[in-house]
Coordinates of C-alpha atoms in Angstrom, one line a residue:
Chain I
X966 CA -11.2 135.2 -41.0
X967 CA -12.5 131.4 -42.0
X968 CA -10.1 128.8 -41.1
X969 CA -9.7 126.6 -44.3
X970 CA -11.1 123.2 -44.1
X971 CA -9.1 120.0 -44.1
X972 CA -9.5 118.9 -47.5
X973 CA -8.7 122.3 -48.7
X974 CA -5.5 122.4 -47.2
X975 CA -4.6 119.0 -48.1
X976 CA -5.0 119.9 -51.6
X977 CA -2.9 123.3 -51.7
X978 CA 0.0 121.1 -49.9
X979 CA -0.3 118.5 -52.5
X980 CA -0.1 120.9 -55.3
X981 CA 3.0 123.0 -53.4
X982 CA 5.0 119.8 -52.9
X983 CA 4.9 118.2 -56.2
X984 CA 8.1 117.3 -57.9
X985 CA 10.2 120.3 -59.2
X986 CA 12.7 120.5 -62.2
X987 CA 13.0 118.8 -65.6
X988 CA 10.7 116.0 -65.8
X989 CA 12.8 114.3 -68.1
X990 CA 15.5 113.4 -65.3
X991 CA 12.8 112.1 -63.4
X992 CA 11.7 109.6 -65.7
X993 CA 15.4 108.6 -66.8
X994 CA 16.0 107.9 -63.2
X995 CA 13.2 105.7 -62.4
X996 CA 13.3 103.6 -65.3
X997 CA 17.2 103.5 -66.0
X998 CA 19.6 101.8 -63.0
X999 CA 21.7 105.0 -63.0
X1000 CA 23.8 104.2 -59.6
X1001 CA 27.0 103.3 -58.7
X1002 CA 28.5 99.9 -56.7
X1003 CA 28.6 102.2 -54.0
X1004 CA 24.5 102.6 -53.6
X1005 CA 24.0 99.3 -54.7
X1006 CA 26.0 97.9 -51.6
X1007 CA 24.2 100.6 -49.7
X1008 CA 20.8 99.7 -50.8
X1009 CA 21.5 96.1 -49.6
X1010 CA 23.1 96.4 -46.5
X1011 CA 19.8 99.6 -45.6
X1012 CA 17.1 96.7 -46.8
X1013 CA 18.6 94.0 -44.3
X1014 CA 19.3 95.5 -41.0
X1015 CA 18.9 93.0 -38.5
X1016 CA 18.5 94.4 -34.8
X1017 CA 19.5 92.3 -32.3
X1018 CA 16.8 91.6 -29.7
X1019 CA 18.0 93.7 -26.8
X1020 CA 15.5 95.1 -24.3
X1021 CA 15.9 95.9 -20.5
X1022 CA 12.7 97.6 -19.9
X1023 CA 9.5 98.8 -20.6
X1024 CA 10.9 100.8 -24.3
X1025 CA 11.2 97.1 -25.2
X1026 CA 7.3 96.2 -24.7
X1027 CA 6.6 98.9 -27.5
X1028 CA 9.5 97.2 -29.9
X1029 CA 7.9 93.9 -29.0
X1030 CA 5.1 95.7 -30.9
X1031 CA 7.0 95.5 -33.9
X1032 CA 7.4 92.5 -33.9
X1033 CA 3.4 91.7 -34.2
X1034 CA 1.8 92.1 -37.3
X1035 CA -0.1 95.2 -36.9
X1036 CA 3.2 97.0 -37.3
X1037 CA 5.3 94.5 -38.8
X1038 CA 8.5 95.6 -39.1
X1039 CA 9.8 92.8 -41.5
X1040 CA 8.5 95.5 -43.9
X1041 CA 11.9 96.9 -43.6
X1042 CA 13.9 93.9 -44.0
X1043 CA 14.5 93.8 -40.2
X1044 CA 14.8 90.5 -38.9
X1045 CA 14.9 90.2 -35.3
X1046 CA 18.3 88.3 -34.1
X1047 CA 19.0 86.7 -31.0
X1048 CA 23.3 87.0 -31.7
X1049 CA 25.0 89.9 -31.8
X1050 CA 27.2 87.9 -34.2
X1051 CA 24.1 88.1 -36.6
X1052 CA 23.0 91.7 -36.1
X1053 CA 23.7 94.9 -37.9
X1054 CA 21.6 97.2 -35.9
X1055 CA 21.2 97.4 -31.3
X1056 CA 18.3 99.3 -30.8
X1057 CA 19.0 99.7 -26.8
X1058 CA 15.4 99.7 -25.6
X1059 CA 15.5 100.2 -21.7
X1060 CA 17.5 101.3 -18.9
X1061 CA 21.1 100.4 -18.4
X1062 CA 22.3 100.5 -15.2
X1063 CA 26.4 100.0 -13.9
X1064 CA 25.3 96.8 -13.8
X1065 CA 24.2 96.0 -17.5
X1066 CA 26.9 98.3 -18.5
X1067 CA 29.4 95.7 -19.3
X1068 CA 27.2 93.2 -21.2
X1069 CA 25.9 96.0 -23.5
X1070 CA 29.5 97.0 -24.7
X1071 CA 30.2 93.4 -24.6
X1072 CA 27.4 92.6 -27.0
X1073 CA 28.1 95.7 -28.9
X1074 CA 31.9 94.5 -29.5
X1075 CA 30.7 91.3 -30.6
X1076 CA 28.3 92.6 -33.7
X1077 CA 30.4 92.5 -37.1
X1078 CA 31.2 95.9 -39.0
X1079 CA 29.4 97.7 -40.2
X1080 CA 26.9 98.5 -37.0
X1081 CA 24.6 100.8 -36.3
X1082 CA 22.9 101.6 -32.3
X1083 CA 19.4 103.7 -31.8
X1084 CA 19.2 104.7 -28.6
X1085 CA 15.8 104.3 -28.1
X1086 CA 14.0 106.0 -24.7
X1087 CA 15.0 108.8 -22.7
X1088 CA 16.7 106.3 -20.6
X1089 CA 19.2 105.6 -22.9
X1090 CA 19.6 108.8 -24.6
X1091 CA 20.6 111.0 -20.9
X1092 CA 18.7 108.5 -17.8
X1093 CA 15.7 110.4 -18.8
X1094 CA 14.2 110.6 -15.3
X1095 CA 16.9 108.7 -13.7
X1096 CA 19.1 111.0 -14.7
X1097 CA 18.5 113.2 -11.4
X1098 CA 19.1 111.2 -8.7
X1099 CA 19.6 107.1 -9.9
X1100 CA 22.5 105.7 -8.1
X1101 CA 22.6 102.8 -10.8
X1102 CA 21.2 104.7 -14.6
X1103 CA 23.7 105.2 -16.6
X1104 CA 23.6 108.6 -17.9
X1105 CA 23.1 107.7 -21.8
X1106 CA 24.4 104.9 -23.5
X1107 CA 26.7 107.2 -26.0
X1108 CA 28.8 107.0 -22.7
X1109 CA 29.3 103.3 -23.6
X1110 CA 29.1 102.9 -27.0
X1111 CA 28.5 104.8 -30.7
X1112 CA 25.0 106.2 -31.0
X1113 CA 23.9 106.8 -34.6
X1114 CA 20.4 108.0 -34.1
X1115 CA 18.7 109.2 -30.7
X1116 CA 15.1 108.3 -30.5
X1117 CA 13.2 110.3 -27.7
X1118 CA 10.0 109.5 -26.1
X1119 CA 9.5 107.4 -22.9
X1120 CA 8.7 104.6 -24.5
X1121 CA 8.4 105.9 -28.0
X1122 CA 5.2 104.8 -29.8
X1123 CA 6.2 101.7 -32.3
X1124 CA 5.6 104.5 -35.5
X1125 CA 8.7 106.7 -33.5
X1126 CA 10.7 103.5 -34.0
X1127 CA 9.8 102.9 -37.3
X1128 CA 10.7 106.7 -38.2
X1129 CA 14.3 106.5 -36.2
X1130 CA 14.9 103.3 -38.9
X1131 CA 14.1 105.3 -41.8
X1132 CA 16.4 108.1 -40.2
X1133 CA 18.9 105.3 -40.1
X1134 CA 18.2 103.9 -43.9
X1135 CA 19.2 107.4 -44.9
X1136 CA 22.3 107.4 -43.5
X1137 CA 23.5 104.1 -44.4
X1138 CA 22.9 105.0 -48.0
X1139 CA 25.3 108.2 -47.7
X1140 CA 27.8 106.1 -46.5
X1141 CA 30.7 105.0 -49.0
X1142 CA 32.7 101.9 -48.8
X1143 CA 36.0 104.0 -49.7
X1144 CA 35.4 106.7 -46.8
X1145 CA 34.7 103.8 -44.0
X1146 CA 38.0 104.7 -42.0
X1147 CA 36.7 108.4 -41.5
X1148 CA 33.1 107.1 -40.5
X1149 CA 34.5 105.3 -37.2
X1150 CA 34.1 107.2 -34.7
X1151 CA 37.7 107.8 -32.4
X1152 CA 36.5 109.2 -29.4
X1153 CA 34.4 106.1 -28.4
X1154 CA 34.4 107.1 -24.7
X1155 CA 33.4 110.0 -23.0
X1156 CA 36.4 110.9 -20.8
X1157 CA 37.9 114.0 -20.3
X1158 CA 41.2 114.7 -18.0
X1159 CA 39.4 114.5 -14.3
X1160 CA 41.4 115.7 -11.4
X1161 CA 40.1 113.6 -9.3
X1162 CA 42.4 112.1 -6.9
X1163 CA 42.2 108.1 -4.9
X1164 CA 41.8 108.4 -1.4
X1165 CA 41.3 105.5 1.1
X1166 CA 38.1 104.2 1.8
X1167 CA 36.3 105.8 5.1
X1168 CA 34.7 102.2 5.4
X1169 CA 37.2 99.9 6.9
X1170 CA 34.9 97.6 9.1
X1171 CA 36.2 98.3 12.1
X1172 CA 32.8 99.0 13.5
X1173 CA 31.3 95.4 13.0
X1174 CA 34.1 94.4 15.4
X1175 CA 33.5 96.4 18.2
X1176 CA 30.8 93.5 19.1
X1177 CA 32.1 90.6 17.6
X1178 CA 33.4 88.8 20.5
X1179 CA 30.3 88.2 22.8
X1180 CA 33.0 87.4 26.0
X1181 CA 33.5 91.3 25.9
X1182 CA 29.9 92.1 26.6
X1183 CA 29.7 93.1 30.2
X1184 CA 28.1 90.4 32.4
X1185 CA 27.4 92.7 35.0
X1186 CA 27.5 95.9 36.0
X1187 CA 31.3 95.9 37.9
X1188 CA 32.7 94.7 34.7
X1189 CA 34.0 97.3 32.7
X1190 CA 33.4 96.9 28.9
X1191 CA 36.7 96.8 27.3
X1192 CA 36.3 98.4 23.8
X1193 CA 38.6 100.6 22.5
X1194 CA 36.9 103.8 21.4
X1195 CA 37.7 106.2 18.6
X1196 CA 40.3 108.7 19.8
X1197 CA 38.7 112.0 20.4
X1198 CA 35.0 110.9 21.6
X1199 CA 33.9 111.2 25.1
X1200 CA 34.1 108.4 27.9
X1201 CA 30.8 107.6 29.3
X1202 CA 31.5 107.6 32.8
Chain S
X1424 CA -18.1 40.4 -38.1
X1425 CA -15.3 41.6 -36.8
X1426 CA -13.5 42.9 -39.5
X1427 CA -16.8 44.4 -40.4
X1428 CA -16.5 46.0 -37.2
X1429 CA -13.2 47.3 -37.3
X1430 CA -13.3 48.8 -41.2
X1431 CA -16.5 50.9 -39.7
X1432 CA -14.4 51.6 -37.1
X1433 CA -11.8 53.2 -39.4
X1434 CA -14.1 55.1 -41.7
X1435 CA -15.8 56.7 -38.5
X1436 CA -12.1 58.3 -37.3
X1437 CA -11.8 59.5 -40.9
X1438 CA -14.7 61.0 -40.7
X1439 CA -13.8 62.1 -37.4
X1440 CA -10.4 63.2 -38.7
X1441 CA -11.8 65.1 -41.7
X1442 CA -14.4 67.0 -39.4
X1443 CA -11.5 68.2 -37.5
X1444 CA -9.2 69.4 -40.7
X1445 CA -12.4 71.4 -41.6
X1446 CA -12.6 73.3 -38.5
X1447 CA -9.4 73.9 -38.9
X1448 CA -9.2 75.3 -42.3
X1449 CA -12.7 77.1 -41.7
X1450 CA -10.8 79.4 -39.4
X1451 CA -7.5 79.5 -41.8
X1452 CA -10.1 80.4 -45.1
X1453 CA -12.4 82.9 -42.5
X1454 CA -8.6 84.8 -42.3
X1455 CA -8.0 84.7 -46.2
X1456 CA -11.0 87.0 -46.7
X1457 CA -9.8 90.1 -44.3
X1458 CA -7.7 92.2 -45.3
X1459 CA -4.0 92.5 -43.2
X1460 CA -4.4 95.0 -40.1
X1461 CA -0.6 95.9 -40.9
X1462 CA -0.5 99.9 -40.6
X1463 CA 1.5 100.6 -43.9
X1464 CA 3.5 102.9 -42.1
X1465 CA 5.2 105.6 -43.7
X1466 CA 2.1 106.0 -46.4
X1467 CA -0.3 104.9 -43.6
X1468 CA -0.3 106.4 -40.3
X1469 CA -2.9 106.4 -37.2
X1470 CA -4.4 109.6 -35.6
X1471 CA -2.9 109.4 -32.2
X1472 CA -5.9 109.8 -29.7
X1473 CA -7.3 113.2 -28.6
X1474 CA -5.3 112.9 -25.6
X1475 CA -2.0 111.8 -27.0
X1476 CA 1.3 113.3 -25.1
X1477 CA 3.4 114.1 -27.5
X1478 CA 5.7 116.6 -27.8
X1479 CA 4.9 120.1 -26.3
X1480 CA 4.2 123.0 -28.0
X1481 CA 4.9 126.1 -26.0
X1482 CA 4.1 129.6 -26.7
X1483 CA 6.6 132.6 -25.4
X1484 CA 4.2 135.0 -25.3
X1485 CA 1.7 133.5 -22.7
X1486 CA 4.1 132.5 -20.4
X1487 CA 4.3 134.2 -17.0
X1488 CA 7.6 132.4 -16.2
X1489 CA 5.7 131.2 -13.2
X1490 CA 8.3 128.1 -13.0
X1491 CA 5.4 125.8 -12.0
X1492 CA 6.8 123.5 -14.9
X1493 CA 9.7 123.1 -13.3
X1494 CA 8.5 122.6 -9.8
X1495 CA 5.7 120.1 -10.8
X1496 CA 8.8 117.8 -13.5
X1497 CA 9.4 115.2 -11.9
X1498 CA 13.1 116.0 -13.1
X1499 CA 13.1 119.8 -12.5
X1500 CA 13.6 119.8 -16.6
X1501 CA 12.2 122.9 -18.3
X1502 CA 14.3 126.1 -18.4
X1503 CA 13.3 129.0 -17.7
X1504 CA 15.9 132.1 -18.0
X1505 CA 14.2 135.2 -17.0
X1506 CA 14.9 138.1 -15.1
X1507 CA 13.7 140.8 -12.7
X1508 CA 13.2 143.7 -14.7
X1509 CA 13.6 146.4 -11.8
X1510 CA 12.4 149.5 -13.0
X1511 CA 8.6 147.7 -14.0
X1512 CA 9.3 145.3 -10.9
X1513 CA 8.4 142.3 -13.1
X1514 CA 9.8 139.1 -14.6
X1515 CA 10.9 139.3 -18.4
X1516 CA 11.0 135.9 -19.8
X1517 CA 14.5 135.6 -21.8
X1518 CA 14.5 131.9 -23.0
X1519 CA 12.3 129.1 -22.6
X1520 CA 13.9 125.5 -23.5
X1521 CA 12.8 121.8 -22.9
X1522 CA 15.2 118.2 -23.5
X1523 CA 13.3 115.8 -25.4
X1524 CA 15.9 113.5 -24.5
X1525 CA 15.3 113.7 -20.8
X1526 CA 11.7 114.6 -20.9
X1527 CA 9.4 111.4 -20.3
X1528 CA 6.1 113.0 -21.5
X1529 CA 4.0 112.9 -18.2
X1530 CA 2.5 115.9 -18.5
X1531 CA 2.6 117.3 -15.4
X1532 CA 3.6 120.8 -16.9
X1533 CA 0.7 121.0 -19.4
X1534 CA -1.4 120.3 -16.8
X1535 CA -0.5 122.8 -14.2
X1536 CA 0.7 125.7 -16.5
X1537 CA -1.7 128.6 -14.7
X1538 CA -1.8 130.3 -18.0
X1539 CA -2.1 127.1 -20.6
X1540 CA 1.2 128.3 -22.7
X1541 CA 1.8 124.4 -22.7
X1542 CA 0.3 121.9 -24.4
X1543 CA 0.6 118.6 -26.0
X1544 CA 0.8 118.0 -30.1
X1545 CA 0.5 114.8 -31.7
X1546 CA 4.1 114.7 -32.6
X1547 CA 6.0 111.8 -32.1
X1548 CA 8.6 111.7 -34.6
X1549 CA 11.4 113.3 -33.2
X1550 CA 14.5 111.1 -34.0
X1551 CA 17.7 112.9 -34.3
X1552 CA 21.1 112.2 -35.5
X1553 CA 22.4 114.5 -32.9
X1554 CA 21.4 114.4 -29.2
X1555 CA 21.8 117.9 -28.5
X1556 CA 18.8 119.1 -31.0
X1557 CA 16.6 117.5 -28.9
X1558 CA 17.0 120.3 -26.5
X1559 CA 14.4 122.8 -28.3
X1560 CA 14.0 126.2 -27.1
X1561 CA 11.3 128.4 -27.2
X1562 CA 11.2 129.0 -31.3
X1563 CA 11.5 125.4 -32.2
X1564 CA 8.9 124.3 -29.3
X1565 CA 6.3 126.8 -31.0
X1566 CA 6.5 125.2 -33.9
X1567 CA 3.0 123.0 -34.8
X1568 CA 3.6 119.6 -36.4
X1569 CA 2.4 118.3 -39.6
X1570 CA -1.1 117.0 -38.3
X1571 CA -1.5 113.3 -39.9
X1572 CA -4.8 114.0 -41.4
X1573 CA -3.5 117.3 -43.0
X1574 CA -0.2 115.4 -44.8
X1575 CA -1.5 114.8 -48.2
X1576 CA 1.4 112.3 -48.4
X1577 CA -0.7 110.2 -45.5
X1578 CA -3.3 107.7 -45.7
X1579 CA -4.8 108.8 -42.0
X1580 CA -6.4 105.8 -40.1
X1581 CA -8.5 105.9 -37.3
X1582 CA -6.7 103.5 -34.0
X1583 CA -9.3 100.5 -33.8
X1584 CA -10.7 102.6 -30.4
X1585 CA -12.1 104.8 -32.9
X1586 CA -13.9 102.8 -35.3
X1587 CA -17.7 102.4 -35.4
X1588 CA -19.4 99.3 -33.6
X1589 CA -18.6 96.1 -35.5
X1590 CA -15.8 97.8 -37.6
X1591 CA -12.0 96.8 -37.4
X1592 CA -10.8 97.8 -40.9
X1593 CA -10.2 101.2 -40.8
X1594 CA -9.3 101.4 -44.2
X1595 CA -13.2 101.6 -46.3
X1596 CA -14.7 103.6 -43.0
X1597 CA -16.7 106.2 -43.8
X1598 CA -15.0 109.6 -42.6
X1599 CA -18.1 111.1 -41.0
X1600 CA -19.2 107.8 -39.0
X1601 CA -18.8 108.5 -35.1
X1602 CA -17.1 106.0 -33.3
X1603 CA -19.0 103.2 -30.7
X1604 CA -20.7 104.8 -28.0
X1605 CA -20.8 108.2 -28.5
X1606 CA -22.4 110.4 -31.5
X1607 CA -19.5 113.0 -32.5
X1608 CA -22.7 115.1 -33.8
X1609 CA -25.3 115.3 -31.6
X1610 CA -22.6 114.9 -28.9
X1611 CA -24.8 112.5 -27.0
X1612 CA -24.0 109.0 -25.7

């Protein structure tokens, strides 16, 4: 058996994926505006989505990419913003740790409706390799906030990015202004009934006062160091 | 004379001035001729190089379910379900599955799989609506991408890496020209 060469299979795809049915609809469509207000709100809010410019780490170094003009993403009407009160789109590039955890939802509650998040990185979609044993990662930022579209890769290349928006673009145009109240989402938070109860803390400091006052320190050996010790452990005779 | 002087003066900063605006433009005008380097993308997209780690492919039937690929993860990620089969005293692989979403593509499995069932593909576009389907299991991870220069939909360009000496638009490159420093023919440097 002969493997077929490139060109040969480029041209038996090209002639299996042509366009089927009635030609006629076809060329009614694409010279007649057959659409509703519905699409064409659509089509403008999918050919202006401004991201904000949110990046903790090194997923943001391949967005910066974007920016340049050997990808250029203005191509898709995305204009980088530095508000969240201007954005339509967070494309969380980069870890988020307990720490960052607050401003993220923060900056998330400040974008105006309609919004849209990528997650973009396995850090943000599960703590990708932080997800073992971090004691900071959060474990996926759809813990914090609505995540329309999960991008995987660690970082993705800028061409991933560019595929996740067109992802996106599809789904803003199947979205319809009269069905917005079912599109938001109502279980924003991941929580589910722990049984987890509050105990006391086992650190209560007592040990950095076991030395605090030098005048206890024995100054020789007939005095007797006068420290209470834990009940239970053994005197040191 | 010394108006004389000082009208010289001012002639020789505009020439001066004027030499300067022409550098200037000489480099804006030397852009005017190229042609953008703006990867069109969706009609337009590179190779990614011969070592590219994208997403693995995996075939079922080589695997020994060694577990290697979990012991060399630096997240203990792929999962292997097998069992010990005790009549034949062997493993029988069950299920095979890998999360994209954890994964970070360092390709430590591919390169320690004893029996190569692992491997990378040039895939990259694997942007999901849904975070659970990027946990692929052993069908979906055979699967081979669309290679770029096989998508008659594609206009395949080479990554500026690959281009012959002295070439940086890979748009008018012949196909069969090797790239700088090696000869992809003769397979000498």
């Amino acid at each position: 058996m002969t493997t077929p060469s490139v060109t040969s299979v480029r041209d038996l795809r090209e002639a299996s994926c042509g366009p089927v049915g009635p030609q006629v609809t076809t060329d009614l469509s694409e010279n007649i505006i057959m659409t509703s207000l519905d699409d064409l709100h659509n089509w403008a809010r999918l050919s202006s989505l401004w991201p904000l410019l949110y990046g903790t780490a090194c997923c943001f170094i391949e967005f910066a990419a974007l920016l340049g003009s050997r990808f250029d993403f203005d191509r898709f009407g995305l204009v980088p913003r530095s508000s969240p009160r201007q954005a339509d789109l967070l494309i969380v590039a980069g870890t988020v740790t307990m720490k960052m955890a607050p401003a993220l939802v923060r900056l998330y509650e400040q974008m105006p409706e309609p919004k849209y998040v990528i997650a973009m990185g396995a850090c943000t979609i599960t703590g990708g390799m932080f997800s073992a044993d971090s004691t900071t990662a959060v474990r996926g930022v759809d813990k914090l906030i609505p995540v329309d579209l999960y991008l995987p890769g660690c970082p993705p290349r800028p061409e991933a990015i560019f595929d996740a928006v067109i992802k996106l673009r599809k789904k803003v145009m199947n979205e319809s202004v009269l069905e917005r109240g079912k599109q938001q989402q109502t279980h924003r938070y991941f929580t589910v009934t722990h049984k987890m109860r509050r105990i006391d803390s086992q650190i209560t400091g007592k040990y950095l006062d076991a030395y605090a006052n030098l005048n206890q320190l024995p100054q020789n050996d007939n005095q007797q160091l006068n420290i209470r010790l834990p009940e239970g452990s053994r005197q040191v005779s | 004379m010394t108006t004389n002087n000082s009208i010289f003066g001012y002639l020789k900063e505009v020439v001066k001035s004027a030499k300067y605006l022409a550098q200037g433009f000489s480099v804006t005008f030397d852009h005017m001729k190229r042609r953008p380097i703006t990867v069109q993308y969706p009609y337009e997209k590179l190779i990614p190089s011969e070592r590219y780690r994208g997403r693995i492919h995996y075939e079922f039937d080589k695997c020994i379910a060694c577990e290697v690929c979990v012991r060399v993860c630096p997240i203990n990620l792929p999962v292997v379900d097998w069992v010990m089969n005790k009549k034949s005293k062997k493993k029988e692989l069950r299920n095979y599955s890998i999360d994209f979403g954890v994964c970070i593509f360092c390709g430590n499995c591919v390169e320690y799989c004893p029996t190569n069932c692992l491997s990378h593909t040039e895939e990259y576009e694997l942007s999901t609506f849904d975070r659970h389907q990027l946990n692929f299991d052993n069908v979906a991870l055979g699967r081979l991408p669309t290679s770029v220069t096989m998508d008659p939909s594609v206009y395949a360009l080479r990554e500026l890496a690959y281009l012959p000496k002295g070439e940086m638009d890979p748009h008018d490159v012949d196909k069969l020209a090797s790239r700088e420093g090696i000869d992809w023919f003769t397979k000498e440097k």
